[in-house]
Amino acid sequence: MATTNKGYVPQIVFHPGETLGEKLDEMGMGPKEFALRTGKPEKTIIAVLKGESSITPDMAVQFENVTRIPAHFWMNHQRGYDEYIAREKRKSVIERAGEWAKQFPVTQMKKLGWIPEEASTGEEKTSALLSFFALVDHTAWEKYYFQQELKTQFRISLAHARNPHALSAWLRAGEITAQQLPHIPYDETKFKAILAEIKTLMAQHPDNYFVRLQELCLSVGVKVVYTPCINKVPVGGATRWMNDAPLIQLSGRHKRNDIFWFNFFHEAGHILLHGKKDIFIEEVDEIERDESKEKEADDFAVKRTFDKKHEAELLNDQPLTIEKVVAFAERTNTHPAIIIGRLQHEHLLQYWQGKELIIPIDLEKEAMEPVF
C-alpha cells in the first residue's frame, strides 16, 4: 500500500534571473538595452533579474535570440526554481503538522504497510501520513474528519472519538484497498438477489469464504474489504459510499465466523435500507449513532442469518441438543455457529456450550487471496 519516491532534491536552487544577470555582465549589456532587444518592458526585465518575476515561454524564446542560450535552458531553470520554492513551502507545512503526526500509531501503520517502513525522521513520518490521507496539510484532515466539510461523502464527525487519528487511519486504509478493486456499477436489485447465495456461502463456510464473498459482492458493484484492527481502535466494521459505490469494511476482530457473518449482513442492511450520505462505524461507542438505523440493520441481519421464527421453532423443541442444532441449521440453510452464537448472545446458552461449532477465522490469511 505504501509508496515512496525519493529523488535527488538540491539543497538550494537560484532564480534564473541570477544566471541572466551574469550573462548580461558577460555581454556588457544593461537591463535597458536587453529590454529593448527582447521587446520586453524594462521593469519586467528588472523584476526577473531581482527574482521577483518568472521567465515565461515567450520570454525564454526572446532571451534565446539575444543571449544565444536555448529557450529550453531558461524554461528548465525556471521549472527547477519553481519546484524548489514549492518544496520549501512544503517543508513549512510539514513542520507545522509535526504535532498532528505524533497522534497516529505510526509504528503499527508501518508494519501493516500503510506508510513506508523507511520513514524514520519526524519530517518523513509527517510527509508519509499526509500522502497516506491524500491531503495537503493537517488542517485539511481536520476539516474532513472533524468539521465534515465534505458533507456529500462523509456525514459523521470523529471529533468525539476516543482515538480519532487511529480511527481515521483505519477508515482511510479501507478506502485505499477498495480503490484497488475493479469498479463495477452498483446494481441494487442484483445485490438483493445474491443475498440468498451469500447465505448459502455462510452456511457452508468454505475455506475461501472471504474471497467468494468479495467476488459475489463485487459482481454487483459492492466492494467488501478487510482492514485489520489497529491499537486502541476496537472497530468491528464500517459502511459508506465511495464514488457511487457501496463499501463494506470489515475488521474480523472477533475472529469467529458467527460474528463475522452477522456483521456482514448488518452492513449490507445499511446499504439497502439507508442513504448514501451516512457512514456507519460499528463498535465505536464514542461516536454518535442513529440507533433506529442500527436497529434496522440488526433486524436485517437477524432475518438473513437465523430469523426469529426459526429461533422460536428450535427453542420449542426441548431439550436442546447439539445434534438438534446441527440438523436445524442444515434444514434452514444457516451455520450451526450462527445459532449457537445467537443463543449465547441472548443468554439462552452458556458461552462454553456449543463452542465447538464456532469456527475461528483469520481474515489476515483469507484476504491475501487475489480478487478477480
PDB file of C-alpha atoms in Angstrom, residues 86-360:
ATOM      1  CA  ALA A  86       7.251  24.763  -3.734  1.00  0.00           C
ATOM      2  CA  ARG A  87       9.272  22.202  -1.787  1.00  0.00           C
ATOM      3  CA  GLU A  88      10.448  24.872   0.635  1.00  0.00           C
ATOM      4  CA  LYS A  89       6.830  25.816   1.249  1.00  0.00           C
ATOM      5  CA  ARG A  90       6.046  22.134   1.698  1.00  0.00           C
ATOM      6  CA  LYS A  91       8.714  21.856   4.375  1.00  0.00           C
ATOM      7  CA  SER A  92       6.966  24.603   6.297  1.00  0.00           C
ATOM      8  CA  VAL A  93       3.644  22.768   6.025  1.00  0.00           C
ATOM      9  CA  ILE A  94       5.229  19.557   7.284  1.00  0.00           C
ATOM     10  CA  GLU A  95       6.876  21.329  10.207  1.00  0.00           C
ATOM     11  CA  ARG A  96       3.538  22.789  11.290  1.00  0.00           C
ATOM     12  CA  ALA A  97       1.947  19.311  11.101  1.00  0.00           C
ATOM     13  CA  GLY A  98       4.548  17.693  13.345  1.00  0.00           C
ATOM     14  CA  GLU A  99       2.399  17.568  16.488  1.00  0.00           C
ATOM     15  CA  TRP A 100      -0.552  16.288  14.488  1.00  0.00           C
ATOM     16  CA  ALA A 101       1.537  13.425  13.106  1.00  0.00           C
ATOM     17  CA  LYS A 102       2.542  12.313  16.595  1.00  0.00           C
ATOM     18  CA  GLN A 103      -1.074  11.328  17.317  1.00  0.00           C
ATOM     19  CA  PHE A 104      -1.003   8.403  14.873  1.00  0.00           C
ATOM     20  CA  PRO A 105       0.131   4.805  15.568  1.00  0.00           C
ATOM     21  CA  VAL A 106       2.936   5.184  13.041  1.00  0.00           C
ATOM     22  CA  THR A 107       4.852   2.084  14.112  1.00  0.00           C
ATOM     23  CA  GLN A 108       1.862  -0.169  13.561  1.00  0.00           C
ATOM     24  CA  MET A 109       0.939   1.590  10.328  1.00  0.00           C
ATOM     25  CA  LYS A 110       4.435   0.802   9.059  1.00  0.00           C
ATOM     26  CA  LYS A 111       4.096  -2.867   9.985  1.00  0.00           C
ATOM     27  CA  LEU A 112       0.804  -3.014   8.109  1.00  0.00           C
ATOM     28  CA  GLY A 113       2.387  -1.410   5.059  1.00  0.00           C
ATOM     29  CA  TRP A 114       0.196   1.677   5.186  1.00  0.00           C
ATOM     30  CA  ILE A 115       3.158   4.036   5.209  1.00  0.00           C
ATOM     31  CA  PRO A 116       6.758   3.380   4.092  1.00  0.00           C
ATOM     32  CA  GLU A 117       8.942   1.492   6.540  1.00  0.00           C
ATOM     33  CA  GLU A 118      11.860   3.807   5.721  1.00  0.00           C
ATOM     34  CA  ALA A 119      10.013   6.881   7.030  1.00  0.00           C
ATOM     35  CA  SER A 120      12.109   7.403  10.161  1.00  0.00           C
ATOM     36  CA  THR A 121      12.512  11.121  10.852  1.00  0.00           C
ATOM     37  CA  GLY A 122       9.671  13.263  12.099  1.00  0.00           C
ATOM     38  CA  GLU A 123       9.536  15.056   8.756  1.00  0.00           C
ATOM     39  CA  GLU A 124       9.415  11.792   6.814  1.00  0.00           C
ATOM     40  CA  LYS A 125       6.656  10.369   9.017  1.00  0.00           C
ATOM     41  CA  THR A 126       4.572  13.519   8.691  1.00  0.00           C
ATOM     42  CA  SER A 127       5.035  13.589   4.922  1.00  0.00           C
ATOM     43  CA  ALA A 128       4.112   9.894   4.694  1.00  0.00           C
ATOM     44  CA  LEU A 129       0.932  10.451   6.721  1.00  0.00           C
ATOM     45  CA  LEU A 130      -0.182  13.353   4.549  1.00  0.00           C
ATOM     46  CA  SER A 131       0.467  11.234   1.469  1.00  0.00           C
ATOM     47  CA  PHE A 132      -1.466   8.320   3.009  1.00  0.00           C
ATOM     48  CA  PHE A 133      -4.510  10.530   3.541  1.00  0.00           C
ATOM     49  CA  ALA A 134      -4.031  12.266   0.160  1.00  0.00           C
ATOM     50  CA  LEU A 135      -4.312  15.647   1.870  1.00  0.00           C
ATOM     51  CA  VAL A 136      -2.121  18.725   1.512  1.00  0.00           C
ATOM     52  CA  ASP A 137      -1.845  19.553   5.217  1.00  0.00           C
ATOM     53  CA  HIS A 138      -3.137  18.607   8.637  1.00  0.00           C
ATOM     54  CA  THR A 139      -5.790  21.324   8.609  1.00  0.00           C
ATOM     55  CA  ALA A 140      -7.387  19.554   5.630  1.00  0.00           C
ATOM     56  CA  TRP A 141      -7.535  16.383   7.757  1.00  0.00           C
ATOM     57  CA  GLU A 142      -9.358  18.291  10.482  1.00  0.00           C
ATOM     58  CA  LYS A 143     -11.814  19.772   8.006  1.00  0.00           C
ATOM     59  CA  TYR A 144     -12.504  16.340   6.541  1.00  0.00           C
ATOM     60  CA  TYR A 145     -12.721  14.182   9.652  1.00  0.00           C
ATOM     61  CA  PHE A 146     -13.824  16.705  12.286  1.00  0.00           C
ATOM     62  CA  GLN A 147     -15.698  19.514  10.595  1.00  0.00           C
ATOM     63  CA  GLN A 148     -17.475  17.429   7.934  1.00  0.00           C
ATOM     64  CA  GLU A 149     -16.834  19.934   5.167  1.00  0.00           C
ATOM     65  CA  LEU A 150     -17.202  17.232   2.505  1.00  0.00           C
ATOM     66  CA  LYS A 151     -20.767  16.515   3.509  1.00  0.00           C
ATOM     67  CA  THR A 152     -21.739  14.737   0.311  1.00  0.00           C
ATOM     68  CA  GLN A 153     -19.361  11.871   1.165  1.00  0.00           C
ATOM     69  CA  PHE A 154     -18.758  11.854   4.891  1.00  0.00           C
ATOM     70  CA  ARG A 155     -21.581  12.777   7.258  1.00  0.00           C
ATOM     71  CA  ILE A 156     -20.052  11.756  10.549  1.00  0.00           C
ATOM     72  CA  SER A 157     -17.518  13.569  12.689  1.00  0.00           C
ATOM     73  CA  LEU A 158     -14.730  11.784  14.543  1.00  0.00           C
ATOM     74  CA  ALA A 159     -14.229  14.789  16.830  1.00  0.00           C
ATOM     75  CA  HIS A 160     -15.603  12.932  19.870  1.00  0.00           C
ATOM     76  CA  ALA A 161     -13.956   9.582  19.163  1.00  0.00           C
ATOM     77  CA  ARG A 162     -11.512   8.422  21.809  1.00  0.00           C
ATOM     78  CA  ASN A 163      -8.777   7.872  19.209  1.00  0.00           C
ATOM     79  CA  PRO A 164      -9.858   9.827  16.125  1.00  0.00           C
ATOM     80  CA  HIS A 165      -6.434   9.775  14.470  1.00  0.00           C
ATOM     81  CA  ALA A 166      -6.099   5.999  14.609  1.00  0.00           C
ATOM     82  CA  LEU A 167      -9.732   5.515  13.586  1.00  0.00           C
ATOM     83  CA  SER A 168      -9.313   7.816  10.599  1.00  0.00           C
ATOM     84  CA  ALA A 169      -6.239   5.796   9.587  1.00  0.00           C
ATOM     85  CA  TRP A 170      -8.274   2.585   9.715  1.00  0.00           C
ATOM     86  CA  LEU A 171     -11.017   4.095   7.587  1.00  0.00           C
ATOM     87  CA  ARG A 172      -8.532   5.506   5.086  1.00  0.00           C
ATOM     88  CA  ALA A 173      -6.756   2.145   4.750  1.00  0.00           C
ATOM     89  CA  GLY A 174     -10.091   0.607   3.758  1.00  0.00           C
ATOM     90  CA  GLU A 175     -10.612   3.265   1.116  1.00  0.00           C
ATOM     91  CA  ILE A 176      -7.177   2.629  -0.374  1.00  0.00           C
ATOM     92  CA  THR A 177      -7.827  -1.122  -0.524  1.00  0.00           C
ATOM     93  CA  ALA A 178     -11.205  -0.502  -2.145  1.00  0.00           C
ATOM     94  CA  GLN A 179      -9.634   1.717  -4.797  1.00  0.00           C
ATOM     95  CA  GLN A 180      -7.510  -1.230  -5.891  1.00  0.00           C
ATOM     96  CA  LEU A 181     -10.596  -3.316  -6.692  1.00  0.00           C
ATOM     97  CA  PRO A 182     -12.279  -3.081 -10.113  1.00  0.00           C
ATOM     98  CA  HIS A 183     -15.106  -0.581 -10.401  1.00  0.00           C
ATOM     99  CA  ILE A 184     -18.391  -2.197 -11.374  1.00  0.00           C
ATOM    100  CA  PRO A 185     -21.609  -0.114 -11.371  1.00  0.00           C
ATOM    101  CA  TYR A 186     -23.732  -0.844  -8.330  1.00  0.00           C
ATOM    102  CA  ASP A 187     -26.962  -2.739  -9.006  1.00  0.00           C
ATOM    103  CA  GLU A 188     -29.287  -2.782  -6.004  1.00  0.00           C
ATOM    104  CA  THR A 189     -31.656  -5.369  -7.494  1.00  0.00           C
ATOM    105  CA  LYS A 190     -28.805  -7.782  -8.145  1.00  0.00           C
ATOM    106  CA  PHE A 191     -27.349  -7.174  -4.694  1.00  0.00           C
ATOM    107  CA  LYS A 192     -30.645  -8.162  -3.105  1.00  0.00           C
ATOM    108  CA  ALA A 193     -30.759 -11.219  -5.336  1.00  0.00           C
ATOM    109  CA  ILE A 194     -27.325 -12.542  -4.369  1.00  0.00           C
ATOM    110  CA  LEU A 195     -28.002 -12.334  -0.634  1.00  0.00           C
ATOM    111  CA  ALA A 196     -29.563 -15.804  -0.772  1.00  0.00           C
ATOM    112  CA  GLU A 197     -26.383 -17.145  -2.391  1.00  0.00           C
ATOM    113  CA  ILE A 198     -24.315 -15.388   0.255  1.00  0.00           C
ATOM    114  CA  LYS A 199     -26.427 -17.005   2.954  1.00  0.00           C
ATOM    115  CA  THR A 200     -25.604 -20.402   1.450  1.00  0.00           C
ATOM    116  CA  LEU A 201     -21.937 -19.393   1.470  1.00  0.00           C
ATOM    117  CA  MET A 202     -22.351 -18.551   5.153  1.00  0.00           C
ATOM    118  CA  ALA A 203     -23.978 -21.924   5.832  1.00  0.00           C
ATOM    119  CA  GLN A 204     -21.210 -23.857   4.076  1.00  0.00           C
ATOM    120  CA  HIS A 205     -18.369 -21.570   5.164  1.00  0.00           C
ATOM    121  CA  PRO A 206     -15.717 -22.997   2.802  1.00  0.00           C
ATOM    122  CA  ASP A 207     -12.021 -22.245   3.241  1.00  0.00           C
ATOM    123  CA  ASN A 208     -12.190 -19.452   0.633  1.00  0.00           C
ATOM    124  CA  TYR A 209     -15.348 -17.896   2.077  1.00  0.00           C
ATOM    125  CA  PHE A 210     -13.960 -14.348   2.171  1.00  0.00           C
ATOM    126  CA  VAL A 211     -12.703 -14.373  -1.407  1.00  0.00           C
ATOM    127  CA  ARG A 212     -16.022 -15.797  -2.592  1.00  0.00           C
ATOM    128  CA  LEU A 213     -17.872 -13.125  -0.623  1.00  0.00           C
ATOM    129  CA  GLN A 214     -15.734 -10.419  -2.240  1.00  0.00           C
ATOM    130  CA  GLU A 215     -16.331 -11.863  -5.692  1.00  0.00           C
ATOM    131  CA  LEU A 216     -20.081 -12.132  -5.279  1.00  0.00           C
ATOM    132  CA  CYS A 217     -20.433  -8.609  -3.923  1.00  0.00           C
ATOM    133  CA  LEU A 218     -18.061  -7.079  -6.442  1.00  0.00           C
ATOM    134  CA  SER A 219     -20.046  -8.653  -9.293  1.00  0.00           C
ATOM    135  CA  VAL A 220     -22.952  -6.358  -8.352  1.00  0.00           C
ATOM    136  CA  GLY A 221     -20.821  -3.303  -7.541  1.00  0.00           C
ATOM    137  CA  VAL A 222     -20.399  -3.705  -3.770  1.00  0.00           C
ATOM    138  CA  LYS A 223     -16.825  -3.598  -2.502  1.00  0.00           C
ATOM    139  CA  VAL A 224     -16.002  -5.694   0.557  1.00  0.00           C
ATOM    140  CA  VAL A 225     -12.550  -5.211   2.085  1.00  0.00           C
ATOM    141  CA  TYR A 226     -10.657  -6.399   5.119  1.00  0.00           C
ATOM    142  CA  THR A 227      -8.695  -3.953   7.265  1.00  0.00           C
ATOM    143  CA  PRO A 228      -7.016  -5.284  10.414  1.00  0.00           C
ATOM    144  CA  CYS A 229      -7.728  -3.533  13.687  1.00  0.00           C
ATOM    145  CA  ILE A 230      -5.071  -1.195  14.984  1.00  0.00           C
ATOM    146  CA  ASN A 231      -4.214  -0.368  18.570  1.00  0.00           C
ATOM    147  CA  LYS A 232      -6.905   1.380  20.614  1.00  0.00           C
ATOM    148  CA  VAL A 233      -9.475   1.176  17.792  1.00  0.00           C
ATOM    149  CA  PRO A 234     -11.792  -1.783  18.524  1.00  0.00           C
ATOM    150  CA  VAL A 235     -13.880  -1.230  15.413  1.00  0.00           C
ATOM    151  CA  GLY A 236     -15.922  -4.119  14.055  1.00  0.00           C
ATOM    152  CA  GLY A 237     -16.762  -2.714  10.640  1.00  0.00           C
ATOM    153  CA  ALA A 238     -17.938   0.274   8.668  1.00  0.00           C
ATOM    154  CA  THR A 239     -20.155   1.038   5.709  1.00  0.00           C
ATOM    155  CA  ARG A 240     -20.104   4.061   3.437  1.00  0.00           C
ATOM    156  CA  TRP A 241     -20.325   5.073  -0.191  1.00  0.00           C
ATOM    157  CA  MET A 242     -17.306   5.958  -2.322  1.00  0.00           C
ATOM    158  CA  ASN A 243     -17.844   7.388  -5.798  1.00  0.00           C
ATOM    159  CA  ASP A 244     -21.365   5.966  -6.008  1.00  0.00           C
ATOM    160  CA  ALA A 245     -20.171   2.526  -4.925  1.00  0.00           C
ATOM    161  CA  PRO A 246     -21.043   0.997  -1.529  1.00  0.00           C
ATOM    162  CA  LEU A 247     -18.081  -0.088   0.573  1.00  0.00           C
ATOM    163  CA  ILE A 248     -18.224  -2.625   3.395  1.00  0.00           C
ATOM    164  CA  GLN A 249     -15.061  -2.574   5.508  1.00  0.00           C
ATOM    165  CA  LEU A 250     -14.619  -5.433   7.982  1.00  0.00           C
ATOM    166  CA  SER A 251     -12.008  -5.988  10.657  1.00  0.00           C
ATOM    167  CA  GLY A 252     -12.821  -9.533  11.720  1.00  0.00           C
ATOM    168  CA  ARG A 253     -11.706  -8.523  15.204  1.00  0.00           C
ATOM    169  CA  HIS A 254     -13.762 -11.175  16.998  1.00  0.00           C
ATOM    170  CA  LYS A 255     -12.166 -13.953  14.920  1.00  0.00           C
ATOM    171  CA  ARG A 256     -15.255 -16.175  14.875  1.00  0.00           C
ATOM    172  CA  ASN A 257     -17.487 -16.978  11.942  1.00  0.00           C
ATOM    173  CA  ASP A 258     -20.854 -16.259  13.559  1.00  0.00           C
ATOM    174  CA  ILE A 259     -19.973 -12.658  14.381  1.00  0.00           C
ATOM    175  CA  PHE A 260     -18.275 -12.151  11.014  1.00  0.00           C
ATOM    176  CA  TRP A 261     -21.379 -13.137   9.066  1.00  0.00           C
ATOM    177  CA  PHE A 262     -23.740 -11.187  11.280  1.00  0.00           C
ATOM    178  CA  ASN A 263     -21.544  -8.105  10.826  1.00  0.00           C
ATOM    179  CA  PHE A 264     -21.557  -8.533   7.063  1.00  0.00           C
ATOM    180  CA  PHE A 265     -25.349  -8.748   6.839  1.00  0.00           C
ATOM    181  CA  HIS A 266     -25.644  -5.827   9.271  1.00  0.00           C
ATOM    182  CA  GLU A 267     -23.517  -3.678   6.930  1.00  0.00           C
ATOM    183  CA  ALA A 268     -25.460  -4.953   3.920  1.00  0.00           C
ATOM    184  CA  GLY A 269     -28.589  -3.770   5.691  1.00  0.00           C
ATOM    185  CA  HIS A 270     -27.180  -0.261   5.954  1.00  0.00           C
ATOM    186  CA  ILE A 271     -26.538  -0.250   2.203  1.00  0.00           C
ATOM    187  CA  LEU A 272     -30.039  -1.365   1.275  1.00  0.00           C
ATOM    188  CA  LEU A 273     -32.009   0.491   3.935  1.00  0.00           C
ATOM    189  CA  HIS A 274     -30.193   3.788   4.440  1.00  0.00           C
ATOM    190  CA  GLY A 275     -28.878   6.709   2.420  1.00  0.00           C
ATOM    191  CA  LYS A 276     -25.614   7.295   0.633  1.00  0.00           C
ATOM    192  CA  LYS A 277     -24.588  10.254   2.782  1.00  0.00           C
ATOM    193  CA  ASP A 278     -24.133   8.417   6.070  1.00  0.00           C
ATOM    194  CA  ILE A 279     -21.192   6.426   7.310  1.00  0.00           C
ATOM    195  CA  PHE A 280     -21.833   3.693   9.837  1.00  0.00           C
ATOM    196  CA  ILE A 281     -18.995   2.670  12.164  1.00  0.00           C
ATOM    197  CA  GLU A 282     -19.637  -0.339  14.370  1.00  0.00           C
ATOM    198  CA  GLU A 283     -18.482  -0.942  17.955  1.00  0.00           C
ATOM    199  CA  VAL A 284     -17.035   2.549  18.488  1.00  0.00           C
ATOM    200  CA  ASP A 285     -19.195   3.795  21.331  1.00  0.00           C
ATOM    201  CA  GLU A 286     -17.989   7.400  21.470  1.00  0.00           C
ATOM    202  CA  ILE A 287     -19.349   8.222  18.018  1.00  0.00           C
ATOM    203  CA  GLU A 288     -22.911   9.441  17.807  1.00  0.00           C
ATOM    204  CA  ARG A 289     -25.063   6.793  16.158  1.00  0.00           C
ATOM    205  CA  ASP A 290     -28.594   6.708  14.827  1.00  0.00           C
ATOM    206  CA  GLU A 291     -29.920   3.921  16.999  1.00  0.00           C
ATOM    207  CA  SER A 292     -33.035   3.458  14.891  1.00  0.00           C
ATOM    208  CA  LYS A 293     -30.911   2.754  11.821  1.00  0.00           C
ATOM    209  CA  GLU A 294     -28.662   0.434  13.804  1.00  0.00           C
ATOM    210  CA  LYS A 295     -31.745  -1.461  14.988  1.00  0.00           C
ATOM    211  CA  GLU A 296     -32.979  -1.739  11.404  1.00  0.00           C
ATOM    212  CA  ALA A 297     -29.598  -3.085  10.285  1.00  0.00           C
ATOM    213  CA  ASP A 298     -29.598  -5.568  13.185  1.00  0.00           C
ATOM    214  CA  ASP A 299     -33.080  -6.784  12.253  1.00  0.00           C
ATOM    215  CA  PHE A 300     -31.965  -7.125   8.643  1.00  0.00           C
ATOM    216  CA  ALA A 301     -29.014  -9.296   9.742  1.00  0.00           C
ATOM    217  CA  VAL A 302     -31.151 -11.408  12.082  1.00  0.00           C
ATOM    218  CA  LYS A 303     -33.626 -12.169   9.324  1.00  0.00           C
ATOM    219  CA  ARG A 304     -30.890 -13.298   6.933  1.00  0.00           C
ATOM    220  CA  THR A 305     -28.815 -15.347   9.343  1.00  0.00           C
ATOM    221  CA  PHE A 306     -31.241 -17.014  11.774  1.00  0.00           C
ATOM    222  CA  ASP A 307     -34.615 -15.359  11.890  1.00  0.00           C
ATOM    223  CA  LYS A 308     -36.829 -15.098  14.954  1.00  0.00           C
ATOM    224  CA  LYS A 309     -39.399 -17.523  13.568  1.00  0.00           C
ATOM    225  CA  HIS A 310     -36.791 -20.251  13.227  1.00  0.00           C
ATOM    226  CA  GLU A 311     -35.350 -19.394  16.634  1.00  0.00           C
ATOM    227  CA  ALA A 312     -38.729 -19.832  18.286  1.00  0.00           C
ATOM    228  CA  GLU A 313     -39.266 -23.124  16.435  1.00  0.00           C
ATOM    229  CA  LEU A 314     -35.934 -24.509  17.612  1.00  0.00           C
ATOM    230  CA  LEU A 315     -36.399 -23.389  21.214  1.00  0.00           C
ATOM    231  CA  ASN A 316     -39.801 -25.040  21.273  1.00  0.00           C
ATOM    232  CA  ASP A 317     -38.131 -28.400  20.654  1.00  0.00           C
ATOM    233  CA  GLN A 318     -36.724 -29.077  24.117  1.00  0.00           C
ATOM    234  CA  PRO A 319     -34.387 -30.360  25.337  1.00  0.00           C
ATOM    235  CA  LEU A 320     -31.979 -28.525  23.078  1.00  0.00           C
ATOM    236  CA  THR A 321     -29.021 -30.614  21.979  1.00  0.00           C
ATOM    237  CA  ILE A 322     -26.014 -30.045  19.725  1.00  0.00           C
ATOM    238  CA  GLU A 323     -27.373 -32.670  17.346  1.00  0.00           C
ATOM    239  CA  LYS A 324     -30.649 -30.775  17.045  1.00  0.00           C
ATOM    240  CA  VAL A 325     -28.817 -27.503  16.399  1.00  0.00           C
ATOM    241  CA  VAL A 326     -26.736 -29.047  13.612  1.00  0.00           C
ATOM    242  CA  ALA A 327     -29.779 -30.671  11.990  1.00  0.00           C
ATOM    243  CA  PHE A 328     -31.838 -27.491  12.276  1.00  0.00           C
ATOM    244  CA  ALA A 329     -29.043 -25.390  10.772  1.00  0.00           C
ATOM    245  CA  GLU A 330     -28.850 -27.698   7.765  1.00  0.00           C
ATOM    246  CA  ARG A 331     -32.605 -27.613   7.277  1.00  0.00           C
ATOM    247  CA  THR A 332     -32.815 -23.809   7.446  1.00  0.00           C
ATOM    248  CA  ASN A 333     -29.664 -23.122   5.386  1.00  0.00           C
ATOM    249  CA  THR A 334     -27.597 -21.472   8.077  1.00  0.00           C
ATOM    250  CA  HIS A 335     -24.494 -22.430  10.010  1.00  0.00           C
ATOM    251  CA  PRO A 336     -24.682 -24.075  13.444  1.00  0.00           C
ATOM    252  CA  ALA A 337     -22.337 -21.400  14.801  1.00  0.00           C
ATOM    253  CA  ILE A 338     -24.895 -18.725  13.897  1.00  0.00           C
ATOM    254  CA  ILE A 339     -27.481 -20.477  16.068  1.00  0.00           C
ATOM    255  CA  ILE A 340     -25.082 -21.104  18.936  1.00  0.00           C
ATOM    256  CA  GLY A 341     -23.811 -17.515  18.830  1.00  0.00           C
ATOM    257  CA  ARG A 342     -27.344 -16.116  18.876  1.00  0.00           C
ATOM    258  CA  LEU A 343     -28.418 -18.241  21.817  1.00  0.00           C
ATOM    259  CA  GLN A 344     -25.256 -17.340  23.701  1.00  0.00           C
ATOM    260  CA  HIS A 345     -25.845 -13.656  22.980  1.00  0.00           C
ATOM    261  CA  GLU A 346     -29.401 -13.933  24.315  1.00  0.00           C
ATOM    262  CA  HIS A 347     -28.095 -15.799  27.409  1.00  0.00           C
ATOM    263  CA  LEU A 348     -30.054 -18.897  26.487  1.00  0.00           C
ATOM    264  CA  LEU A 349     -26.820 -20.857  26.416  1.00  0.00           C
ATOM    265  CA  GLN A 350     -23.646 -20.575  28.437  1.00  0.00           C
ATOM    266  CA  TYR A 351     -20.652 -19.353  26.438  1.00  0.00           C
ATOM    267  CA  TRP A 352     -18.984 -22.751  26.706  1.00  0.00           C
ATOM    268  CA  GLN A 353     -21.992 -24.599  25.326  1.00  0.00           C
ATOM    269  CA  GLY A 354     -21.674 -25.471  21.661  1.00  0.00           C
ATOM    270  CA  LYS A 355     -18.422 -23.566  21.294  1.00  0.00           C
ATOM    271  CA  GLU A 356     -17.014 -26.457  19.259  1.00  0.00           C
ATOM    272  CA  LEU A 357     -19.406 -25.462  16.465  1.00  0.00           C
ATOM    273  CA  ILE A 358     -17.961 -21.954  16.197  1.00  0.00           C
ATOM    274  CA  ILE A 359     -15.234 -21.677  13.560  1.00  0.00           C
ATOM    275  CA  PRO A 360     -12.218 -19.461  14.288  1.00  0.00           C
TER     276      PRO A 360
END
